[in-house]
Tab-separated table of C-alpha atoms and ligand atoms in Angstrom:
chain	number	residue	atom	x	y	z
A	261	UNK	CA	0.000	0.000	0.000
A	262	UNK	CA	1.085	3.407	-0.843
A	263	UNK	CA	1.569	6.097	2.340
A	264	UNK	CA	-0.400	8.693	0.822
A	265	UNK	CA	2.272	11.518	2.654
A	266	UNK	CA	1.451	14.205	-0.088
A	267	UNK	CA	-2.084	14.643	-1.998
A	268	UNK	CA	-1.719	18.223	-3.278
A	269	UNK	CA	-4.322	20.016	-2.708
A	270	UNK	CA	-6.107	22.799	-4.980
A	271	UNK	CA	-8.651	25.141	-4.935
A	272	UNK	CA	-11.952	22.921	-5.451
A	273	UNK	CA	-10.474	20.275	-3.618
A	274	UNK	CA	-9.543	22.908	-0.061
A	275	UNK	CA	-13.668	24.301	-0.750
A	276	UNK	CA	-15.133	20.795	-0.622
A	277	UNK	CA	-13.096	20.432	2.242
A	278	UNK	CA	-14.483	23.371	3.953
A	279	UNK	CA	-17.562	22.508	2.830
A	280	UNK	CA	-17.860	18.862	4.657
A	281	UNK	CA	-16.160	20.398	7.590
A	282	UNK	CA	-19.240	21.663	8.897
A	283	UNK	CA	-20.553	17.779	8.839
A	284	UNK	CA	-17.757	16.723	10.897
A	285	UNK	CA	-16.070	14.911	7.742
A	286	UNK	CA	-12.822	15.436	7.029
A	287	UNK	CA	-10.891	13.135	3.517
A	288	UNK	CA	-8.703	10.132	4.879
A	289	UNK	CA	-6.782	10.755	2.052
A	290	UNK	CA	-5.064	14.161	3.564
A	291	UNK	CA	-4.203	12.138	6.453
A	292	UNK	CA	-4.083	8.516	5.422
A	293	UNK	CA	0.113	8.781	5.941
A	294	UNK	CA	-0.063	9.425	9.004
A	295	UNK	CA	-2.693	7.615	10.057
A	296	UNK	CA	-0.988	4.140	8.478
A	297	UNK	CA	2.521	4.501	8.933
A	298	UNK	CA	5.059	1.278	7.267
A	299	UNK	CA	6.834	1.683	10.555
A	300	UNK	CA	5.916	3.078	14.507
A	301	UNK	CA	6.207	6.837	14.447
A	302	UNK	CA	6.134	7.696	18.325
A	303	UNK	CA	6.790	10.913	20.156
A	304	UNK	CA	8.518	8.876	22.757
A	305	UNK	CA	11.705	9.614	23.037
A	306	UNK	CA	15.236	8.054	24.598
A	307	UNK	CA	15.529	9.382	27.879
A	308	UNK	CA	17.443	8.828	30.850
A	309	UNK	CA	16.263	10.692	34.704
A	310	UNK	CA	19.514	9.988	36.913
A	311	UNK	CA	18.221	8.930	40.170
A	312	UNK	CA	20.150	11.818	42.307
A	313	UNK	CA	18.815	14.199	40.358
A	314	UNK	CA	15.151	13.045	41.237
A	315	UNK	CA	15.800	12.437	44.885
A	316	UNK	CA	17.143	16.043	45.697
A	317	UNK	CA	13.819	17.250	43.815
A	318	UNK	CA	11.884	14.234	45.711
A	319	UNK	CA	13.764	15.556	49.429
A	320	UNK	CA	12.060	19.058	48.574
A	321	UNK	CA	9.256	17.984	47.773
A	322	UNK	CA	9.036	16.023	51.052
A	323	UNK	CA	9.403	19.402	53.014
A	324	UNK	CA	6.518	21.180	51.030
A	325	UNK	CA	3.487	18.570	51.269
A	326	UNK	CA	3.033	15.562	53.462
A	327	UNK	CA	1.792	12.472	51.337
A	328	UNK	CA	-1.702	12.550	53.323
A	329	UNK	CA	-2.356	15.965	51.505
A	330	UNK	CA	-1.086	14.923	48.234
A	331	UNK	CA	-2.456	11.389	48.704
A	332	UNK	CA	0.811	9.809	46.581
A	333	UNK	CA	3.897	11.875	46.870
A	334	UNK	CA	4.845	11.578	43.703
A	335	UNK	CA	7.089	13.071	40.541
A	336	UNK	CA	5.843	11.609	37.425
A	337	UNK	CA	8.649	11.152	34.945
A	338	UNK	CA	7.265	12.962	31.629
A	339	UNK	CA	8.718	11.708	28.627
A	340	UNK	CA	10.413	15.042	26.911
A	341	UNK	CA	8.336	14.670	23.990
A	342	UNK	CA	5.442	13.836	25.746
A	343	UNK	CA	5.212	16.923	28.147
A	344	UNK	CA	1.953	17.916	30.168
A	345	UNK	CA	0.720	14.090	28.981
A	346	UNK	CA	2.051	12.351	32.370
A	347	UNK	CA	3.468	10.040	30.353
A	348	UNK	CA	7.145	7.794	30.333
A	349	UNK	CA	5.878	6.436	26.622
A	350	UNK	CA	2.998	6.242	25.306
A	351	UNK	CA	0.927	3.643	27.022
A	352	UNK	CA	2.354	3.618	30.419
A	353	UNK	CA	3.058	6.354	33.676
A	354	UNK	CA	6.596	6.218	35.467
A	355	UNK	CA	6.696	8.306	38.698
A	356	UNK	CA	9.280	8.108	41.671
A	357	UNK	CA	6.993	7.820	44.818
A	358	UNK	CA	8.454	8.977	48.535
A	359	UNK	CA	7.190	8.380	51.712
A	360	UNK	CA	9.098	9.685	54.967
A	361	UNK	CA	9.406	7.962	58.066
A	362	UNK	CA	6.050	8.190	59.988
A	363	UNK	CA	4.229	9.338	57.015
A	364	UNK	CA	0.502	6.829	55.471
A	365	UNK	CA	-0.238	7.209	52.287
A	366	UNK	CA	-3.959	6.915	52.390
A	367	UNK	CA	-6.323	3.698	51.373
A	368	UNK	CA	-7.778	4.480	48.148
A	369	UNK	CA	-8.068	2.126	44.629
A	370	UNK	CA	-8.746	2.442	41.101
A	371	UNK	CA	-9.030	0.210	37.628
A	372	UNK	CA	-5.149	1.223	36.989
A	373	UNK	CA	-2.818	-1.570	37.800
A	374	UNK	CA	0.715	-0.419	39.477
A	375	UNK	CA	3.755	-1.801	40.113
A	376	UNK	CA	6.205	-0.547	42.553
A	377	UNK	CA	10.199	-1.507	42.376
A	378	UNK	CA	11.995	-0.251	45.455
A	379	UNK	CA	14.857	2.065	44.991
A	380	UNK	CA	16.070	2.968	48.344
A	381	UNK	CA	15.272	2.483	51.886
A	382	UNK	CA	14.475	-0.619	53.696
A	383	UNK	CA	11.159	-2.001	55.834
A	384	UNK	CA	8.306	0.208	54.411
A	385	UNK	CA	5.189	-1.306	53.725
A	386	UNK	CA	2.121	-1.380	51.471
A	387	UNK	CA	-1.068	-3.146	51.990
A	388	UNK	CA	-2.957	-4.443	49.344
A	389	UNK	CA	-6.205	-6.400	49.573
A	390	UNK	CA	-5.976	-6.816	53.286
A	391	UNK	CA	-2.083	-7.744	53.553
A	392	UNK	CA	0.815	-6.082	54.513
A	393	UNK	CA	4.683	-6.664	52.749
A	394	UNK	CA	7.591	-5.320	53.568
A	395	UNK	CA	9.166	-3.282	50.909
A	396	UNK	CA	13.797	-4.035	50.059
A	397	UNK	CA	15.873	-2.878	47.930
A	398	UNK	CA	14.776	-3.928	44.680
A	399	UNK	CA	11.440	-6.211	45.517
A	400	UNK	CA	8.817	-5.975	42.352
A	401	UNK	CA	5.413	-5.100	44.051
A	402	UNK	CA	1.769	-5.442	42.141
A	403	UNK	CA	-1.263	-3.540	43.126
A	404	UNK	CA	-4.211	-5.089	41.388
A	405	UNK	CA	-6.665	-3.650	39.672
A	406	UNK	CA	-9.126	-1.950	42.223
A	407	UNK	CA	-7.177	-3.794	45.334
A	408	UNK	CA	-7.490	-1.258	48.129
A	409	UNK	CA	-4.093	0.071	48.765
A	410	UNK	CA	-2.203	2.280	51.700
A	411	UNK	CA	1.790	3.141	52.102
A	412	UNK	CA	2.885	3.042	55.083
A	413	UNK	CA	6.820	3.824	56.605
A	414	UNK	CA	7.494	2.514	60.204
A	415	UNK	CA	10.911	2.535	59.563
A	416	UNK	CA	13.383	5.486	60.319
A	417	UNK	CA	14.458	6.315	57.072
A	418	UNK	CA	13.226	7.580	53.808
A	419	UNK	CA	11.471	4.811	51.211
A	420	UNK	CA	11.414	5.427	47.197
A	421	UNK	CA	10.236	3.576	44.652
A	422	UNK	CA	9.203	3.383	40.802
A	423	UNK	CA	5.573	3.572	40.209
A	424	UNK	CA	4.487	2.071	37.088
A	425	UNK	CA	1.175	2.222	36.007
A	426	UNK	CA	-0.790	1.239	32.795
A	427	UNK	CA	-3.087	4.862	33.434
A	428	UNK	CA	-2.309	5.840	29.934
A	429	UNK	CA	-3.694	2.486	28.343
A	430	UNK	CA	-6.455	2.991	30.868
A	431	UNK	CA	-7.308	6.377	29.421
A	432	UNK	CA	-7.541	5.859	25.878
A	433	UNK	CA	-9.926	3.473	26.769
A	434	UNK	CA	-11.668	5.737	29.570
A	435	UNK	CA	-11.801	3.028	31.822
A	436	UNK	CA	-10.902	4.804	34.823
A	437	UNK	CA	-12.778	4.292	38.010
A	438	UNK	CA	-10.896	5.377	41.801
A	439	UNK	CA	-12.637	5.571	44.757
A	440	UNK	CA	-10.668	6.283	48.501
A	441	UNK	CA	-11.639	4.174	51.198
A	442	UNK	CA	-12.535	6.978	53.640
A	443	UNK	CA	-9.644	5.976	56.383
A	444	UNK	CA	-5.905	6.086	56.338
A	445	UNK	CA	-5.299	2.360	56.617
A	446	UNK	CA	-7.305	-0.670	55.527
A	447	UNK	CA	-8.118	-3.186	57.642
A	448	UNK	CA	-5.457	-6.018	58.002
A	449	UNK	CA	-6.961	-9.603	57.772
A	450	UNK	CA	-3.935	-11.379	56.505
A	451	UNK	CA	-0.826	-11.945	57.954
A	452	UNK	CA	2.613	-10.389	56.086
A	453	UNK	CA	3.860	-12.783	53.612
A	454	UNK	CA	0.521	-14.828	53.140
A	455	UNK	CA	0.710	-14.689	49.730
A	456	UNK	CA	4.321	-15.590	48.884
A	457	UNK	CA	4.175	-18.338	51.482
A	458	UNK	CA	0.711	-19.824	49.450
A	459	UNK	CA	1.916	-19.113	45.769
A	460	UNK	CA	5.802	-18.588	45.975
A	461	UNK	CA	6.968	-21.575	46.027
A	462	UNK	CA	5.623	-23.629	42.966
A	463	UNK	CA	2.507	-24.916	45.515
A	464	UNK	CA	-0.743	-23.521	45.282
A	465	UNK	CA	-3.840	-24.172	47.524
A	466	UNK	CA	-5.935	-26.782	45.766
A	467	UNK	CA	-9.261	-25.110	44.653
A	468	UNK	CA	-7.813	-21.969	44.085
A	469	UNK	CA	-9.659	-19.601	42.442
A	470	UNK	CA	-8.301	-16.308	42.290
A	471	UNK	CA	-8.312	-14.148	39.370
A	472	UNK	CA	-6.290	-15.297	36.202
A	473	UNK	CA	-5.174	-11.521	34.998
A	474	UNK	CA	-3.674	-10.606	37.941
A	475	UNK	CA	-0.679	-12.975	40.000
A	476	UNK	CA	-1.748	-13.970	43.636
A	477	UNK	CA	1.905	-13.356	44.715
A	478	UNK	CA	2.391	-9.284	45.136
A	479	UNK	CA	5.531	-9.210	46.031
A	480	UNK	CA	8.158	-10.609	44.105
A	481	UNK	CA	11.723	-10.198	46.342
A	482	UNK	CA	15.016	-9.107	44.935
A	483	UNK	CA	16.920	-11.820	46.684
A	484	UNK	CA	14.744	-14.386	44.892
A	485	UNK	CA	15.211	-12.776	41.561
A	486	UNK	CA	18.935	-12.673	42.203
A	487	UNK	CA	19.515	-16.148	43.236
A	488	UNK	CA	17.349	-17.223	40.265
A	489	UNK	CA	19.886	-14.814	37.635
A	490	UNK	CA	22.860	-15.918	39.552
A	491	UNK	CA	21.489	-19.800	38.913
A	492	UNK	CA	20.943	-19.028	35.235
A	493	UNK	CA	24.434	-17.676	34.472
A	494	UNK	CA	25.668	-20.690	35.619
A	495	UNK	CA	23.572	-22.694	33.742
A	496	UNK	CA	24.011	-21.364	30.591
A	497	UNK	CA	25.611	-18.865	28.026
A	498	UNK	CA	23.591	-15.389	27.689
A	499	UNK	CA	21.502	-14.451	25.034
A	500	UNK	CA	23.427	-11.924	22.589
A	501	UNK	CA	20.321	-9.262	22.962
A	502	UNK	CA	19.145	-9.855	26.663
A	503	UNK	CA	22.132	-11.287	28.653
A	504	UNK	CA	20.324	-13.688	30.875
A	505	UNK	CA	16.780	-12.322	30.922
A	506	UNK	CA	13.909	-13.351	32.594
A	507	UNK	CA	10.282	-12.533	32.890
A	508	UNK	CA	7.991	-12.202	36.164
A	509	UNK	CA	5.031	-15.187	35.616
A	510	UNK	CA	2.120	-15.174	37.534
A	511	UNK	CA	2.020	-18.798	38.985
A	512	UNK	CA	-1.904	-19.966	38.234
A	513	UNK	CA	-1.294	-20.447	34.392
A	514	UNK	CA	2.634	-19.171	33.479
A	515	UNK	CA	1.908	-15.631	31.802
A	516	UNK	CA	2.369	-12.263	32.656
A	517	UNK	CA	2.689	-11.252	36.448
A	518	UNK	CA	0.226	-8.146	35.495
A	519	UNK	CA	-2.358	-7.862	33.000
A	520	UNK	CA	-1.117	-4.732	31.484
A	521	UNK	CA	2.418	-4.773	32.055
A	522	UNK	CA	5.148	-7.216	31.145
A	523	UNK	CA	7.782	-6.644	33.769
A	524	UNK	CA	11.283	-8.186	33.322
A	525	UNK	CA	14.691	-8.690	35.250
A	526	UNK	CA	18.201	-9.212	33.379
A	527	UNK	CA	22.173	-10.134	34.297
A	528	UNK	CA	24.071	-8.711	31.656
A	529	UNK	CA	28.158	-9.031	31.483
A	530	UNK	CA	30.396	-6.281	30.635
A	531	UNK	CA	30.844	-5.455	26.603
A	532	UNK	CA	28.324	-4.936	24.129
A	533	UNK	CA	24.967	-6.726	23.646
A	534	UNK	CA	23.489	-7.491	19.910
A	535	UNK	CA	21.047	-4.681	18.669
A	536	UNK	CA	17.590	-5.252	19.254
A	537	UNK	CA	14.512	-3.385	18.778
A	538	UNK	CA	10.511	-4.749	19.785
A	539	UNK	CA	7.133	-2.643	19.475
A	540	UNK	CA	6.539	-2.659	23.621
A	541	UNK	CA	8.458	0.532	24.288
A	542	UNK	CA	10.367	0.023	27.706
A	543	UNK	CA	11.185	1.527	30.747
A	544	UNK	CA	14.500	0.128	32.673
A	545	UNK	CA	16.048	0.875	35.633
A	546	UNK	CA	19.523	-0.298	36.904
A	547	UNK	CA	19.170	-2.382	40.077
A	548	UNK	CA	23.034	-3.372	39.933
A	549	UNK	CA	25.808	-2.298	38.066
A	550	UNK	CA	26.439	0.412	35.245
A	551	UNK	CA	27.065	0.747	31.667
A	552	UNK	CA	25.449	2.573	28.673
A	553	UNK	CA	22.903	1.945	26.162
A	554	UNK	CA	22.780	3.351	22.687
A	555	UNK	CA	19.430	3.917	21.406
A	556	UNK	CA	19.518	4.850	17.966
A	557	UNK	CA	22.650	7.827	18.235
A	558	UNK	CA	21.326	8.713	21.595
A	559	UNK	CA	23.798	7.744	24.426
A	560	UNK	CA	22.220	6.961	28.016
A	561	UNK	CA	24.577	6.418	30.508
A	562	UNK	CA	23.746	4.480	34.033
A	563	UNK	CA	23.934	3.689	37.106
A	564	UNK	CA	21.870	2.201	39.979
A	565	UNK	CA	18.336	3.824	40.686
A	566	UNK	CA	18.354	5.806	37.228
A	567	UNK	CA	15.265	5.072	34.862
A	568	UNK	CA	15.376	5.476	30.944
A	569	UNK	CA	13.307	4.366	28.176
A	570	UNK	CA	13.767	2.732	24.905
A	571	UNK	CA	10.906	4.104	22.569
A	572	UNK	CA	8.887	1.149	19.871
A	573	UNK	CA	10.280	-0.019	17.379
A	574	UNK	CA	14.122	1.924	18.149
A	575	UNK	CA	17.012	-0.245	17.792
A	576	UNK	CA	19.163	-0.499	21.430
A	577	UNK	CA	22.533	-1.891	21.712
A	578	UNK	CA	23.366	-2.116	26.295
A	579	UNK	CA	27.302	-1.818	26.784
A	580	UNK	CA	27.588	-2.874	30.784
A	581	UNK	CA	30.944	-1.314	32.486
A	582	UNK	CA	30.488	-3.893	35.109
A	583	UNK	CA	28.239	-6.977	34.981
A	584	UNK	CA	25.049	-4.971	35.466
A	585	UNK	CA	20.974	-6.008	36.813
A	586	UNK	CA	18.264	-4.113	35.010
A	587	UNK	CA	14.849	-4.526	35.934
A	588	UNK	CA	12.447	-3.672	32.858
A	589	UNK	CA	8.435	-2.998	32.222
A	590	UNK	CA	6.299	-2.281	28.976
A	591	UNK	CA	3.187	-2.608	27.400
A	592	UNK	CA	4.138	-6.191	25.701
A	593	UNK	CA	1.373	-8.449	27.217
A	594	UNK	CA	-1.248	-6.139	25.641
A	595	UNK	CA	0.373	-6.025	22.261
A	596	UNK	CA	0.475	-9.725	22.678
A	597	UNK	CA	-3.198	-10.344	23.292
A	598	UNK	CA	-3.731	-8.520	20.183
A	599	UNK	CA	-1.112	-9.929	17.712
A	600	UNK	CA	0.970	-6.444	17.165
A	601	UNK	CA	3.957	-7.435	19.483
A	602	UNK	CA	7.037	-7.757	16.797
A	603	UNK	CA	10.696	-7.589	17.738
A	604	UNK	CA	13.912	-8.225	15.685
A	605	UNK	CA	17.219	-8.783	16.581
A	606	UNK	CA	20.727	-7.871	15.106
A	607	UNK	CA	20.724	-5.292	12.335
A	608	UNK	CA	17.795	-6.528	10.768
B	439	GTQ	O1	0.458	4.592	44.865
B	439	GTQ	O2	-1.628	4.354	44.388
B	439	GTQ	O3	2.382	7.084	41.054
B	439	GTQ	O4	-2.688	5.887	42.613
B	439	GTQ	C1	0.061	7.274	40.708
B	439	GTQ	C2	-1.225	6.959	41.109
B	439	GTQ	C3	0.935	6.014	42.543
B	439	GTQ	C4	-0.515	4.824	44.139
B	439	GTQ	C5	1.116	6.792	41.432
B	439	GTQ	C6	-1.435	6.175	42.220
B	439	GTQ	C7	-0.343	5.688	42.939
C-alpha cells in the first residue's frame, strides 16, 4: 500500500473540504500517511532521569506537602516529547513515589494496575487487599486492579520507589474508576507474607480460584530474583540481545505477572549486547551495576536507581561497564493479546 504523505491540494479540492467540515467529515486521504505509517512513528523519546537528580527534587518535595495531603507523593517522569501528557511512553506512567518515616499514604483504589520496584530504603510497607509486605531494595510489588491500597513507613528512614502504572492504556480506553476508602489504613486480615508463602513456592492451595489476569503473589523479592539470575548464568551462556533475561510469571497459568504490564529482570556481562529493537516501548532501571545503552545515536549512561526508556520499534545496543541487573516494564502483554507485538534482533 502506498503512504499517501502528499495529496496536493487545490482550490476545489480545499472548498469541498471546507464545505464537509461543517458535517464533521474530514478526507482520509489528507491524512491517510499518518494515520498508516510502514513503521511506529512515536513521540517517545530516549531518555534517561539519573536517580540523584530526582531524589534532591523528591527531598524538597518532602518538606513542602506531606503524602496525606497529596495522597501519593509523587514526581511523574514525563517523557520530553510527551510533556503535560504524564506520560514515560505512550501507554504507560513512570513516577518516583516517597514516603518519609512516619508518614501513610492513604487507602484508596482504582481500575489502573501499578507496580512498585523499590529504589532505596528498607522495611516500608504497602497493603494491598488486606495484607501487609515489607518493601527491600529492589522487591517488584503489584497492586491489582481496584485492590485497596495504603503506604505506610514505620521505619526510620526515607522509602522510594518506581511507580508504574498502565493509566495511559487505561485512558484511551476511559476506563478509569478510583474511589478512597474513607480511612488512612485498611483493615489487616492477613498476615505479612501470606501470599508468597501460598503461591511462591511452585505450591498452590488446591481449589484456588483467584483471578487469572492478575498474579496472587504481590511481592516478588530481589533476593529471589537474584539467586534465580545468579542460577541461570551458571547454567548457561547469555543471550546476545538480553544477557540472561527473565520474565515475572504469575504462577496460576505461566503468563504475565500483570495484566497490562510485562515486567522483566536481566544479568548482563560487561561489553556490548546485539542490537535489538521490539514494538513494547520500555522503561529500565539499573538495580546493579552500570554501563550505557545506545538507542539509535542517543547515548544513556547508568547507574543504579536511574530510569530510561527505549521508545517502539528503536534499535538499542546495552554496553555494561560492570556486569550490570536491570529490571524492565512495557506494554508487551497487551500487544500480545492482540497480535501487534514484533521484535527483531541484530541489524535486521
Ligand atoms: O500509589 O496508588 O504514582 O494511585 C500514581 C497513582 C501512585 C498509588 C502513582 C497512584 C499511585
Amino acid at each position: 500500500m502506498s503512504t499517501n504523505e502528499s495529496v496536493t491540494n487545490t482550490p476545489e479540492r480545499q472548498a469541498f473540504y471546507d464545505k464537509i467540515d461543517k458535517q464533521n467529515l474530514t478526507p482520509l486521504w489528507s491524512v491517510l500517511g499518518e494515520l498508516v505509517t510502514p513503521e511506529p512513528r512515536s513521540k517517545c523519546q530516549p531518555f534517561i532521569w539519573h536517580f540523584n537528580g530526582i531524589r534532591t527534587a523528591m527531598v524538597e518535595a518532602g518538606g513542602l506537602i506531606t503524602a496525606k495531603e497529596a495522597e501519593r507523593r509523587v514526581l511523574i517522569l514525563e517523557n520530553p516529547g510527551l510533556r503535560g501528557e504524564s506520560k514515560i511512553t505512550t501507554s504507560l506512567y513512570a513516577g518516583v513515589q516517597l514516603v518519609l518515616p512516619g508518614e501513610v499514604a492513604p487507602a484508596h483504589r482504582h481500575t489502573q494496575s501499578a507496580l512498585r520496584f523499590v529504589l532505596e530504603g528498607s522495611g516500608a510497607h504497602t497493603a494491598v487487599s488486606g495484607e501487609k509486605t515489607i518493601m527491600e531494595y529492589g522487591d517488584f510489588v503489584i497492586t491489582p486492579q481496584m485492590a485497596w491500597h495504603d503506604h505506610g513507613n514505620e521505619t526510620t528512614e526515607p522509602m522510594f520507589w518506581l511507580d508504574g502504572l498502565d493509566i495511559p492504556l487505561v485512558s484511551f480506553l476511559d476506563a478509569s474508576f478510583a474511589e478512597g476508602l474513607g480511612q488512612d489504613e485498611q483493615e489487616i486480615t492477613r498476615a505479612t507474607g501470606q501470599s508468597y508463602a501460598e503461591y511462591g513456592h511452585n505450591l498452590m492451595p488446591v481449589g484456588a480460584s483467584g483471578s487469572r489476569h492478575v498474579s496472587p503473589i504481590f511481592n516478588y523479592p530481589y533476593e529471589q530474583s537474584r539467586t534465580t539470575l545468579e542460577a541461570m548464568k551458571k547454567g548457561g551462556d547469555p543471550d546476545a540481545c538480553h544477557g540472561w533475561k527473565l520474565r515475572y510469571t504469575n504462577p496460576l497459568d505461566g503468563g504475565y505477572a500483570m495484566p497490562t504490564i510485562g515486567t522483566f529482570i536481566q544479568l548482563l556481562l560487561a561489553g556490548s549486547s546485539a542490537p535489538y529493537r521490539s514494538t513494547d516501548a520500555t522503561i529500565f532501571t539499573c538495580v546493579e551495576g552500570s554501563g550505557s545503552s545506545q538507542v539509535d545515536d542517543i547515548v544513556l549512561e547508568w547507574g543504579p536507581k536511574d530510569i530510561f526508556v527505549v521508545p517502539s520499534w528503536k534499535s538499542v545496543v546495552h554496553t555494561p561497564h560492570t556486569e550490570s541487573v536491570l529490571f524492565s516494564y512495557s506494554d508487551r502483554p497487551v500487544q500480545e493479546k492482540l497480535g501487534l507485538w514484533r521484535e527483531s534482533r541484530g541489524d535486521a
